[in-house]
Amino acid sequence: MAWTIKKFCPIARLETIRLLIALAAQNQWPIHQMDVKSIFLNVTLEEEVYVNQPKGFSVNGHENKVLKLKKELYGLKQAPRAWYSRLDNYLQKNGFPRCLHEYALYVKKDKGDILCICIYVDDLILMESNPHMYERFKKVMVQEFEMSDMDLMSYYLGLEVKQRNDGIFISQEAYARETFKKFKMMECNPVNTPIECGIKLSKDDGARKVDSTTF
């Protein structure tokens, strides 16, 4: 009998995140960020999974035996999906409906106010029109999970975000610097343009020349 593992885990698309940022900037709404601690330890395994005893922690006289996992573990293929299913069920049970076309987005409306929750594995960003909705959401989450409240979003998925009264500004300066460090290009000479100005490109550049008289 074939045994398949469901491992697809919806995560927020960058387009969705940019859309939320644009909506928040247009309406002058704050964007907050929260983090769920030890996400995979919050999920009970549905399948039977066994692992070798870690080096240095094996039981004397039983070195050849394996251990049965009770919780999801970092590195398991099904762990991200299992965590998403747990969080999805909890949010919908507490009145946060999921978007039909973006499974990592949840939107709750209450008497003209709105709260949007965007999920990227264990990172949550929240945009709200009323701060009371944000406070109520935090209370709902801490009842079930160990959370870190990171206040206003300032850095998310490589994006540096500055929220000010005159707008929301996004940059990737830190990401660019890390890329330069990774490829050892911190001392490279800067240029104003990525290519020589005025150069003419052709789709036939580099192709074999043909004799037009043969046609």
PDB file of C-alpha atoms in Angstrom:
ATOM      1  CA  MET A   1       0.000   0.000   0.000  1.00  0.00           C
ATOM      2  CA  ALA A   2       1.372   3.382  -1.007  1.00  0.00           C
ATOM      3  CA  TRP A   3       1.903   5.859   1.819  1.00  0.00           C
ATOM      4  CA  THR A   4       2.055   9.538   0.964  1.00  0.00           C
ATOM      5  CA  ILE A   5       3.009  12.438   3.185  1.00  0.00           C
ATOM      6  CA  LYS A   6       1.060  15.673   2.926  1.00  0.00           C
ATOM      7  CA  LYS A   7       3.734  18.338   3.155  1.00  0.00           C
ATOM      8  CA  PHE A   8       2.452  21.379   1.238  1.00  0.00           C
ATOM      9  CA  CYS A   9       2.313  24.381   3.569  1.00  0.00           C
ATOM     10  CA  PRO A  10       0.686  27.626   2.359  1.00  0.00           C
ATOM     11  CA  ILE A  11       2.750  30.740   3.026  1.00  0.00           C
ATOM     12  CA  ALA A  12       1.991  34.346   2.226  1.00  0.00           C
ATOM     13  CA  ARG A  13       3.075  35.517  -1.190  1.00  0.00           C
ATOM     14  CA  LEU A  14       5.206  38.637  -1.384  1.00  0.00           C
ATOM     15  CA  GLU A  15       2.486  40.248  -3.522  1.00  0.00           C
ATOM     16  CA  THR A  16       0.015  39.768  -0.670  1.00  0.00           C
ATOM     17  CA  ILE A  17       2.398  41.339   1.825  1.00  0.00           C
ATOM     18  CA  ARG A  18       3.005  44.335  -0.437  1.00  0.00           C
ATOM     19  CA  LEU A  19      -0.750  44.717  -0.907  1.00  0.00           C
ATOM     20  CA  LEU A  20      -1.289  44.835   2.859  1.00  0.00           C
ATOM     21  CA  ILE A  21       1.481  47.399   3.231  1.00  0.00           C
ATOM     22  CA  ALA A  22      -0.071  49.557   0.493  1.00  0.00           C
ATOM     23  CA  LEU A  23      -3.507  49.292   2.110  1.00  0.00           C
ATOM     24  CA  ALA A  24      -2.076  50.222   5.503  1.00  0.00           C
ATOM     25  CA  ALA A  25      -0.230  53.213   4.038  1.00  0.00           C
ATOM     26  CA  GLN A  26      -3.361  54.420   2.248  1.00  0.00           C
ATOM     27  CA  ASN A  27      -5.464  54.289   5.416  1.00  0.00           C
ATOM     28  CA  GLN A  28      -2.687  55.139   7.903  1.00  0.00           C
ATOM     29  CA  TRP A  29      -3.161  51.835   9.723  1.00  0.00           C
ATOM     30  CA  PRO A  30      -0.311  50.283  11.734  1.00  0.00           C
ATOM     31  CA  ILE A  31       1.220  46.918  10.862  1.00  0.00           C
ATOM     32  CA  HIS A  32       2.305  44.752  13.785  1.00  0.00           C
ATOM     33  CA  GLN A  33       4.407  41.619  13.867  1.00  0.00           C
ATOM     34  CA  MET A  34       4.208  38.547  16.092  1.00  0.00           C
ATOM     35  CA  ASP A  35       6.187  35.331  16.276  1.00  0.00           C
ATOM     36  CA  VAL A  36       5.114  31.894  17.499  1.00  0.00           C
ATOM     37  CA  LYS A  37       7.801  30.150  19.544  1.00  0.00           C
ATOM     38  CA  SER A  38       8.747  26.483  18.990  1.00  0.00           C
ATOM     39  CA  ILE A  39       5.993  25.998  16.422  1.00  0.00           C
ATOM     40  CA  PHE A  40       6.586  22.333  15.638  1.00  0.00           C
ATOM     41  CA  LEU A  41       6.499  21.368  19.306  1.00  0.00           C
ATOM     42  CA  ASN A  42       2.918  22.664  19.335  1.00  0.00           C
ATOM     43  CA  VAL A  43       1.828  19.904  16.962  1.00  0.00           C
ATOM     44  CA  THR A  44       1.155  16.258  17.828  1.00  0.00           C
ATOM     45  CA  LEU A  45       2.276  13.719  15.251  1.00  0.00           C
ATOM     46  CA  GLU A  46      -0.436  11.939  13.288  1.00  0.00           C
ATOM     47  CA  GLU A  47       1.937   9.348  11.817  1.00  0.00           C
ATOM     48  CA  GLU A  48       4.310   6.964  13.570  1.00  0.00           C
ATOM     49  CA  VAL A  49       7.843   8.308  13.221  1.00  0.00           C
ATOM     50  CA  TYR A  50      10.965   6.803  14.754  1.00  0.00           C
ATOM     51  CA  VAL A  51      14.441   8.320  15.067  1.00  0.00           C
ATOM     52  CA  ASN A  52      17.844   7.062  16.070  1.00  0.00           C
ATOM     53  CA  GLN A  53      19.007   7.948  19.553  1.00  0.00           C
ATOM     54  CA  PRO A  54      21.058  11.182  19.488  1.00  0.00           C
ATOM     55  CA  LYS A  55      24.774  10.771  20.048  1.00  0.00           C
ATOM     56  CA  GLY A  56      25.621  11.289  23.691  1.00  0.00           C
ATOM     57  CA  PHE A  57      22.061  10.571  24.819  1.00  0.00           C
ATOM     58  CA  SER A  58      21.755   6.871  24.053  1.00  0.00           C
ATOM     59  CA  VAL A  59      20.575   4.562  26.839  1.00  0.00           C
ATOM     60  CA  ASN A  60      23.237   2.154  28.040  1.00  0.00           C
ATOM     61  CA  GLY A  61      22.450  -1.373  26.968  1.00  0.00           C
ATOM     62  CA  HIS A  62      19.829  -0.183  24.453  1.00  0.00           C
ATOM     63  CA  GLU A  63      22.023   1.600  21.922  1.00  0.00           C
ATOM     64  CA  ASN A  64      20.424  -0.237  18.979  1.00  0.00           C
ATOM     65  CA  LYS A  65      16.889   0.831  19.861  1.00  0.00           C
ATOM     66  CA  VAL A  66      15.087   3.782  18.276  1.00  0.00           C
ATOM     67  CA  LEU A  67      12.847   6.469  19.759  1.00  0.00           C
ATOM     68  CA  LYS A  68       9.231   7.166  18.868  1.00  0.00           C
ATOM     69  CA  LEU A  69       8.440  10.838  18.364  1.00  0.00           C
ATOM     70  CA  LYS A  70       5.459  12.348  20.164  1.00  0.00           C
ATOM     71  CA  LYS A  71       5.708  15.817  18.613  1.00  0.00           C
ATOM     72  CA  GLU A  72       6.669  17.216  15.243  1.00  0.00           C
ATOM     73  CA  LEU A  73      10.373  17.861  14.850  1.00  0.00           C
ATOM     74  CA  TYR A  74      12.326  20.413  12.833  1.00  0.00           C
ATOM     75  CA  GLY A  75      13.400  18.711   9.621  1.00  0.00           C
ATOM     76  CA  LEU A  76      10.371  16.453   9.205  1.00  0.00           C
ATOM     77  CA  LYS A  77       8.839  16.945   5.766  1.00  0.00           C
ATOM     78  CA  GLN A  78       5.285  16.996   7.115  1.00  0.00           C
ATOM     79  CA  ALA A  79       6.034  19.336  10.033  1.00  0.00           C
ATOM     80  CA  PRO A  80       5.292  22.701   8.309  1.00  0.00           C
ATOM     81  CA  ARG A  81       1.952  21.474   6.959  1.00  0.00           C
ATOM     82  CA  ALA A  82       0.975  19.989  10.317  1.00  0.00           C
ATOM     83  CA  TRP A  83       1.721  23.314  12.001  1.00  0.00           C
ATOM     84  CA  TYR A  84      -0.273  25.246   9.387  1.00  0.00           C
ATOM     85  CA  SER A  85      -3.264  22.928   9.855  1.00  0.00           C
ATOM     86  CA  ARG A  86      -3.133  23.446  13.618  1.00  0.00           C
ATOM     87  CA  LEU A  87      -2.966  27.231  13.307  1.00  0.00           C
ATOM     88  CA  ASP A  88      -5.584  27.338  10.538  1.00  0.00           C
ATOM     89  CA  ASN A  89      -8.083  25.346  12.601  1.00  0.00           C
ATOM     90  CA  TYR A  90      -7.488  27.505  15.663  1.00  0.00           C
ATOM     91  CA  LEU A  91      -7.904  30.800  13.807  1.00  0.00           C
ATOM     92  CA  GLN A  92     -11.082  29.762  12.014  1.00  0.00           C
ATOM     93  CA  LYS A  93     -12.538  28.329  15.229  1.00  0.00           C
ATOM     94  CA  ASN A  94     -12.014  31.721  16.876  1.00  0.00           C
ATOM     95  CA  GLY A  95     -13.752  33.712  14.160  1.00  0.00           C
ATOM     96  CA  PHE A  96     -10.951  34.522  11.714  1.00  0.00           C
ATOM     97  CA  PRO A  97     -12.110  33.327   8.261  1.00  0.00           C
ATOM     98  CA  ARG A  98      -9.480  32.361   5.695  1.00  0.00           C
ATOM     99  CA  CYS A  99      -9.249  34.102   2.328  1.00  0.00           C
ATOM    100  CA  LEU A 100     -10.542  31.935  -0.517  1.00  0.00           C
ATOM    101  CA  HIS A 101      -7.681  32.817  -2.874  1.00  0.00           C
ATOM    102  CA  GLU A 102      -4.803  33.256  -0.402  1.00  0.00           C
ATOM    103  CA  TYR A 103      -4.682  30.493   2.198  1.00  0.00           C
ATOM    104  CA  ALA A 104      -2.140  32.376   4.328  1.00  0.00           C
ATOM    105  CA  LEU A 105      -4.400  35.414   4.751  1.00  0.00           C
ATOM    106  CA  TYR A 106      -7.192  35.756   7.313  1.00  0.00           C
ATOM    107  CA  VAL A 107      -9.551  38.727   7.479  1.00  0.00           C
ATOM    108  CA  LYS A 108     -11.960  39.557  10.294  1.00  0.00           C
ATOM    109  CA  LYS A 109     -14.502  42.377  10.151  1.00  0.00           C
ATOM    110  CA  ASP A 110     -16.331  43.761  13.171  1.00  0.00           C
ATOM    111  CA  LYS A 111     -18.687  46.771  13.128  1.00  0.00           C
ATOM    112  CA  GLY A 112     -16.835  48.542  10.341  1.00  0.00           C
ATOM    113  CA  ASP A 113     -13.357  47.665  11.635  1.00  0.00           C
ATOM    114  CA  ILE A 114     -11.015  45.192   9.977  1.00  0.00           C
ATOM    115  CA  LEU A 115      -8.101  42.996  11.049  1.00  0.00           C
ATOM    116  CA  CYS A 116      -5.893  41.216   8.502  1.00  0.00           C
ATOM    117  CA  ILE A 117      -3.519  38.415   9.504  1.00  0.00           C
ATOM    118  CA  CYS A 118      -0.799  37.266   7.126  1.00  0.00           C
ATOM    119  CA  ILE A 119       1.117  34.059   7.910  1.00  0.00           C
ATOM    120  CA  TYR A 120       4.604  32.996   6.858  1.00  0.00           C
ATOM    121  CA  VAL A 121       5.243  29.774   8.808  1.00  0.00           C
ATOM    122  CA  ASP A 122       5.767  31.104  12.375  1.00  0.00           C
ATOM    123  CA  ASP A 123       5.812  34.814  11.514  1.00  0.00           C
ATOM    124  CA  LEU A 124       2.543  36.729  11.638  1.00  0.00           C
ATOM    125  CA  ILE A 125       1.963  40.276  10.448  1.00  0.00           C
ATOM    126  CA  LEU A 126      -1.237  42.045  11.395  1.00  0.00           C
ATOM    127  CA  MET A 127      -2.881  45.134   9.967  1.00  0.00           C
ATOM    128  CA  GLU A 128      -5.794  46.611  11.863  1.00  0.00           C
ATOM    129  CA  SER A 129      -8.027  49.661  11.660  1.00  0.00           C
ATOM    130  CA  ASN A 130      -8.744  49.549  15.405  1.00  0.00           C
ATOM    131  CA  PRO A 131      -6.058  48.815  18.041  1.00  0.00           C
ATOM    132  CA  HIS A 132      -8.636  47.028  20.199  1.00  0.00           C
ATOM    133  CA  MET A 133      -8.911  44.287  17.552  1.00  0.00           C
ATOM    134  CA  TYR A 134      -5.154  43.762  17.736  1.00  0.00           C
ATOM    135  CA  GLU A 135      -5.245  43.488  21.532  1.00  0.00           C
ATOM    136  CA  ARG A 136      -8.112  40.979  21.382  1.00  0.00           C
ATOM    137  CA  PHE A 137      -6.219  38.912  18.828  1.00  0.00           C
ATOM    138  CA  LYS A 138      -3.146  38.784  21.065  1.00  0.00           C
ATOM    139  CA  LYS A 139      -5.255  37.505  23.947  1.00  0.00           C
ATOM    140  CA  VAL A 140      -6.702  34.785  21.717  1.00  0.00           C
ATOM    141  CA  MET A 141      -3.247  33.654  20.574  1.00  0.00           C
ATOM    142  CA  VAL A 142      -1.517  33.576  23.977  1.00  0.00           C
ATOM    143  CA  GLN A 143      -4.263  31.301  25.282  1.00  0.00           C
ATOM    144  CA  GLU A 144      -3.018  28.584  22.926  1.00  0.00           C
ATOM    145  CA  PHE A 145       0.574  29.395  21.917  1.00  0.00           C
ATOM    146  CA  GLU A 146       3.698  30.963  23.340  1.00  0.00           C
ATOM    147  CA  MET A 147       4.011  34.231  21.448  1.00  0.00           C
ATOM    148  CA  SER A 148       6.511  37.056  20.985  1.00  0.00           C
ATOM    149  CA  ASP A 149       4.992  40.489  20.383  1.00  0.00           C
ATOM    150  CA  MET A 150       7.451  42.351  18.144  1.00  0.00           C
ATOM    151  CA  ASP A 151       5.331  45.525  18.067  1.00  0.00           C
ATOM    152  CA  LEU A 152       5.395  47.514  14.794  1.00  0.00           C
ATOM    153  CA  MET A 153       6.795  45.608  11.831  1.00  0.00           C
ATOM    154  CA  SER A 154      10.284  46.848  10.989  1.00  0.00           C
ATOM    155  CA  TYR A 155      11.920  43.888   9.199  1.00  0.00           C
ATOM    156  CA  TYR A 156      10.142  41.088   7.371  1.00  0.00           C
ATOM    157  CA  LEU A 157      11.400  38.581   4.772  1.00  0.00           C
ATOM    158  CA  GLY A 158      14.339  40.759   3.805  1.00  0.00           C
ATOM    159  CA  LEU A 159      12.251  43.940   3.685  1.00  0.00           C
ATOM    160  CA  GLU A 160      13.148  46.862   5.939  1.00  0.00           C
ATOM    161  CA  VAL A 161       9.927  48.666   6.813  1.00  0.00           C
ATOM    162  CA  LYS A 162       9.714  52.152   8.301  1.00  0.00           C
ATOM    163  CA  GLN A 163       6.242  53.225   9.416  1.00  0.00           C
ATOM    164  CA  ARG A 164       5.903  56.987   9.723  1.00  0.00           C
ATOM    165  CA  ASN A 165       3.097  59.513   9.813  1.00  0.00           C
ATOM    166  CA  ASP A 166       3.731  60.501   6.192  1.00  0.00           C
ATOM    167  CA  GLY A 167       3.794  56.949   4.826  1.00  0.00           C
ATOM    168  CA  ILE A 168       5.414  53.514   4.916  1.00  0.00           C
ATOM    169  CA  PHE A 169       8.861  53.166   3.391  1.00  0.00           C
ATOM    170  CA  ILE A 170      10.381  49.873   2.226  1.00  0.00           C
ATOM    171  CA  SER A 171      14.022  49.164   1.418  1.00  0.00           C
ATOM    172  CA  GLN A 172      16.395  46.209   1.195  1.00  0.00           C
ATOM    173  CA  GLU A 173      19.657  47.849   2.201  1.00  0.00           C
ATOM    174  CA  ALA A 174      20.500  45.240   4.851  1.00  0.00           C
ATOM    175  CA  TYR A 175      19.674  42.405   2.428  1.00  0.00           C
ATOM    176  CA  ALA A 176      21.895  43.980  -0.251  1.00  0.00           C
ATOM    177  CA  ARG A 177      24.787  44.319   2.205  1.00  0.00           C
ATOM    178  CA  GLU A 178      24.437  40.693   3.294  1.00  0.00           C
ATOM    179  CA  THR A 179      24.489  39.651  -0.373  1.00  0.00           C
ATOM    180  CA  PHE A 180      27.692  41.639  -0.942  1.00  0.00           C
ATOM    181  CA  LYS A 181      29.265  40.002   2.119  1.00  0.00           C
ATOM    182  CA  LYS A 182      28.207  36.533   0.978  1.00  0.00           C
ATOM    183  CA  PHE A 183      29.914  36.942  -2.391  1.00  0.00           C
ATOM    184  CA  LYS A 184      32.866  38.918  -0.947  1.00  0.00           C
ATOM    185  CA  MET A 185      32.100  42.067  -2.922  1.00  0.00           C
ATOM    186  CA  MET A 186      32.135  44.648  -0.115  1.00  0.00           C
ATOM    187  CA  GLU A 187      35.213  46.298  -1.672  1.00  0.00           C
ATOM    188  CA  CYS A 188      33.953  46.285  -5.265  1.00  0.00           C
ATOM    189  CA  ASN A 189      33.902  49.523  -7.269  1.00  0.00           C
ATOM    190  CA  PRO A 190      30.397  51.008  -7.573  1.00  0.00           C
ATOM    191  CA  VAL A 191      28.935  52.013 -10.943  1.00  0.00           C
ATOM    192  CA  ASN A 192      25.990  54.251 -11.763  1.00  0.00           C
ATOM    193  CA  THR A 193      24.545  51.958 -14.430  1.00  0.00           C
ATOM    194  CA  PRO A 194      24.640  48.151 -14.743  1.00  0.00           C
ATOM    195  CA  ILE A 195      25.707  48.332 -18.415  1.00  0.00           C
ATOM    196  CA  GLU A 196      27.525  50.686 -20.777  1.00  0.00           C
ATOM    197  CA  CYS A 197      25.372  53.672 -21.727  1.00  0.00           C
ATOM    198  CA  GLY A 198      24.231  53.894 -25.341  1.00  0.00           C
ATOM    199  CA  ILE A 199      24.983  50.278 -26.210  1.00  0.00           C
ATOM    200  CA  LYS A 200      22.690  48.780 -28.847  1.00  0.00           C
ATOM    201  CA  LEU A 201      21.477  45.244 -28.252  1.00  0.00           C
ATOM    202  CA  SER A 202      20.181  42.849 -30.868  1.00  0.00           C
ATOM    203  CA  LYS A 203      18.577  39.453 -30.521  1.00  0.00           C
ATOM    204  CA  ASP A 204      20.949  38.257 -33.269  1.00  0.00           C
ATOM    205  CA  ASP A 205      24.170  39.206 -31.443  1.00  0.00           C
ATOM    206  CA  GLY A 206      26.554  36.277 -31.454  1.00  0.00           C
ATOM    207  CA  ALA A 207      24.624  34.338 -34.091  1.00  0.00           C
ATOM    208  CA  ARG A 208      26.325  32.854 -37.155  1.00  0.00           C
ATOM    209  CA  LYS A 209      26.376  35.241 -40.090  1.00  0.00           C
ATOM    210  CA  VAL A 210      24.498  34.135 -43.185  1.00  0.00           C
ATOM    211  CA  ASP A 211      24.900  34.978 -46.850  1.00  0.00           C
ATOM    212  CA  SER A 212      21.813  36.981 -47.802  1.00  0.00           C
ATOM    213  CA  THR A 213      22.411  36.253 -51.536  1.00  0.00           C
ATOM    214  CA  THR A 214      21.340  32.641 -51.036  1.00  0.00           C
ATOM    215  CA  PHE A 215      17.750  33.683 -50.214  1.00  0.00           C
TER     216      PHE A 215
END
